[in-house]
């Protein structure tokens, strides 16, 4: 029995959709077709409505420091059903959207909040699994 | 209790097994998180399917009503003839989109509603009843395209969810217990071997001492 | 890239969608004929969407399910009611939810 190979393959697949390089909100707003390219070559487009929502929350001076997609990072260390929003500006935006206090540079979110976040920002957020 | 694997009981194997079990455990935890995320996505799509279905089916029955009026006013044969004469073909813009690495379709109609001229029926068939029916079916088509995309996405996510669940269960109920059983077996064997070794040493020592 | 739309069903359904500009149509009469037409629609490279009435699907039976399992992402096949509004008692999507999530779902998808 060699279970290692398929477990490792499954783990590698978890993040295959993530972009090789993220783009800032200001870049995305300027672009005619705002998108990122995933590690597996897939193209992921951002909806303009969502970009504008982010721009309305965030002062223009911070548009360069918000990177998209915003990552919702699952880490088994945090316990089941808990994810982390990393990045100071990212955490700030999400905490405002969810009406949640944000302490320091990161934010913990739980399943119902993740569902609500995904509903509000389906294209500019993506899941990330801490392998 | 799972049966242990056929592995020689050495400390080296024990270390390897502990590494394997921690990988399996981590794999299981991550697949469980993936399932949670998939369930969120699944229900989100389902909610939209439900809304899209209601809209599309309501519009479809409106279209059928308009068509029955048309069949009555214009005539069945004439309507069918007109439907075959429609000049411009409706085209679809199709691509694929990824939701968490799952390939889903993205469909969009290339502008549905047309002007009377673009519909292109012979002029003697042109009637407002015919035009109404055509317009209602065009609207329906637009809503059905949206519904088709959502239903297919729901199906794709459900398939991935099933697969993930199967893998997480295999880890939890088969692979991890088997690794645990093997570790237990080897630990026991190593203990036994140590005790055997110890008593052998004691015997040797006693023999040596007796000789003096 | 541009894709085609096809429709399979009763005469009224086909006429209606043909008026909307769907050029690839088949009026369902016999099972054999419809199955072979369905297969050829599914095989066309630039087919994007296939509409088919629930009543036709019922007539095609197990063979329809096999064809669905074998096809790729495109064309998407969408089941629709005919003018009588007929939908089967068992909602395929609901069955899917039960299999995928299990007892956690009690609400029906509904709509039809």
GROMACS .gro file of C-alpha atoms in nm, chain A:
model
  131
    1UNK     CA    1   0.000   0.000   0.000
    2UNK     CA    2   0.145   0.331  -0.099
    3UNK     CA    3  -0.088   0.602   0.019
    4UNK     CA    4   0.176   0.876   0.017
    5UNK     CA    5   0.171   0.935  -0.353
    6UNK     CA    6  -0.201   1.008  -0.381
    7UNK     CA    7  -0.213   1.211  -0.061
    8UNK     CA    8   0.067   1.427  -0.191
    9UNK     CA    9  -0.107   1.459  -0.525
   10UNK     CA   10  -0.430   1.563  -0.353
   11UNK     CA   11  -0.244   1.819  -0.145
   12UNK     CA   12  -0.073   1.960  -0.452
   13UNK     CA   13  -0.410   1.991  -0.626
   14UNK     CA   14  -0.557   2.196  -0.341
   15UNK     CA   15  -0.381   2.512  -0.449
   16UNK     CA   16  -0.340   2.449  -0.820
   17UNK     CA   17  -0.599   2.717  -0.903
   18UNK     CA   18  -0.413   2.993  -0.720
   19UNK     CA   19  -0.245   3.266  -0.924
   20UNK     CA   20   0.129   3.273  -0.980
   21UNK     CA   21   0.126   3.645  -0.916
   22UNK     CA   22  -0.137   3.860  -0.750
   23UNK     CA   23  -0.223   4.207  -0.874
   24UNK     CA   24  -0.296   4.521  -0.674
   25UNK     CA   25  -0.640   4.677  -0.663
   26UNK     CA   26  -0.515   4.983  -0.851
   27UNK     CA   27  -0.373   4.764  -1.128
   28UNK     CA   28  -0.700   4.572  -1.146
   29UNK     CA   29  -0.906   4.891  -1.161
   30UNK     CA   30  -0.692   5.026  -1.443
   31UNK     CA   31  -0.700   4.705  -1.644
   32UNK     CA   32  -0.958   4.662  -1.919
   33UNK     CA   33  -0.988   4.294  -1.839
   34UNK     CA   34  -0.877   4.249  -1.478
   35UNK     CA   35  -0.755   3.893  -1.432
   36UNK     CA   36  -0.483   3.668  -1.293
   37UNK     CA   37  -0.337   3.345  -1.434
   38UNK     CA   38  -0.340   3.036  -1.213
   39UNK     CA   39  -0.052   2.793  -1.164
   40UNK     CA   40  -0.247   2.543  -1.372
   41UNK     CA   41  -0.277   2.795  -1.654
   42UNK     CA   42  -0.641   2.878  -1.585
   43UNK     CA   43  -0.746   3.239  -1.625
   44UNK     CA   44  -0.937   3.390  -1.338
   45UNK     CA   45  -1.130   3.711  -1.406
   46UNK     CA   46  -1.234   3.968  -1.148
   47UNK     CA   47  -1.580   4.122  -1.164
   48UNK     CA   48  -1.574   4.500  -1.193
   49UNK     CA   49  -1.857   4.540  -0.941
   50UNK     CA   50  -1.647   4.373  -0.675
   51UNK     CA   51  -1.343   4.584  -0.757
   52UNK     CA   52  -1.555   4.895  -0.724
   53UNK     CA   53  -1.694   4.774  -0.393
   54UNK     CA   54  -1.339   4.734  -0.264
   55UNK     CA   55  -1.244   5.076  -0.398
   56UNK     CA   56  -1.539   5.232  -0.217
   57UNK     CA   57  -1.432   5.082   0.116
   58UNK     CA   58  -1.064   5.159   0.090
   59UNK     CA   59  -0.903   5.506   0.070
   60UNK     CA   60  -0.726   5.556  -0.262
   61UNK     CA   61  -0.388   5.575  -0.092
   62UNK     CA   62  -0.417   5.205  -0.005
   63UNK     CA   63  -0.522   5.074  -0.346
   64UNK     CA   64  -0.161   4.986  -0.421
   65UNK     CA   65  -0.126   4.771  -0.111
   66UNK     CA   66  -0.436   4.556  -0.152
   67UNK     CA   67  -0.347   4.243  -0.349
   68UNK     CA   68  -0.599   4.031  -0.536
   69UNK     CA   69  -0.729   3.773  -0.504
   70UNK     CA   70  -0.771   3.814  -0.129
   71UNK     CA   71  -0.677   3.477   0.016
   72UNK     CA   72  -0.902   3.293   0.260
   73UNK     CA   73  -0.642   3.059   0.411
   74UNK     CA   74  -0.747   2.736   0.572
   75UNK     CA   75  -0.495   2.595   0.816
   76UNK     CA   76  -0.571   2.278   1.014
   77UNK     CA   77  -0.366   2.429   1.296
   78UNK     CA   78  -0.640   2.687   1.348
   79UNK     CA   79  -0.899   2.414   1.401
   80UNK     CA   80  -1.170   2.297   1.164
   81UNK     CA   81  -1.381   2.563   0.997
   82UNK     CA   82  -1.149   2.851   1.075
   83UNK     CA   83  -0.959   3.049   0.815
   84UNK     CA   84  -0.725   3.342   0.820
   85UNK     CA   85  -0.714   3.657   0.609
   86UNK     CA   86  -0.351   3.754   0.576
   87UNK     CA   87  -0.215   4.094   0.489
   88UNK     CA   88  -0.289   4.412   0.678
   89UNK     CA   89  -0.496   4.589   0.414
   90UNK     CA   90  -0.674   4.266   0.313
   91UNK     CA   91  -0.770   4.197   0.675
   92UNK     CA   92  -0.891   4.554   0.712
   93UNK     CA   93  -1.119   4.539   0.406
   94UNK     CA   94  -1.267   4.204   0.501
   95UNK     CA   95  -1.326   4.306   0.861
   96UNK     CA   96  -1.517   4.611   0.740
   97UNK     CA   97  -1.725   4.403   0.501
   98UNK     CA   98  -1.811   4.153   0.773
   99UNK     CA   99  -1.860   4.419   1.041
  100UNK     CA  100  -1.590   4.262   1.252
  101UNK     CA  101  -1.311   4.402   1.468
  102UNK     CA  102  -0.966   4.342   1.329
  103UNK     CA  103  -0.674   4.313   1.566
  104UNK     CA  104  -0.331   4.363   1.413
  105UNK     CA  105  -0.231   4.243   1.069
  106UNK     CA  106  -0.453   3.937   1.039
  107UNK     CA  107  -0.811   3.832   1.080
  108UNK     CA  108  -0.969   3.500   1.174
  109UNK     CA  109  -1.297   3.413   1.004
  110UNK     CA  110  -1.537   3.124   1.064
  111UNK     CA  111  -1.754   2.924   0.823
  112UNK     CA  112  -2.069   3.144   0.827
  113UNK     CA  113  -1.851   3.451   0.779
  114UNK     CA  114  -1.659   3.281   0.500
  115UNK     CA  115  -1.991   3.201   0.330
  116UNK     CA  116  -2.099   3.563   0.359
  117UNK     CA  117  -1.764   3.688   0.233
  118UNK     CA  118  -1.775   3.453  -0.065
  119UNK     CA  119  -2.126   3.576  -0.146
  120UNK     CA  120  -2.015   3.939  -0.141
  121UNK     CA  121  -1.686   3.887  -0.321
  122UNK     CA  122  -1.706   3.567  -0.529
  123UNK     CA  123  -1.432   3.654  -0.779
  124UNK     CA  124  -1.183   3.864  -0.581
  125UNK     CA  125  -1.150   3.611  -0.298
  126UNK     CA  126  -1.003   3.262  -0.331
  127UNK     CA  127  -0.938   2.974  -0.096
  128UNK     CA  128  -0.585   2.886   0.001
  129UNK     CA  129  -0.492   2.571   0.190
  130UNK     CA  130  -0.185   2.577   0.413
  131UNK     CA  131  -0.023   2.250   0.312
   0.00000   0.00000   0.00000
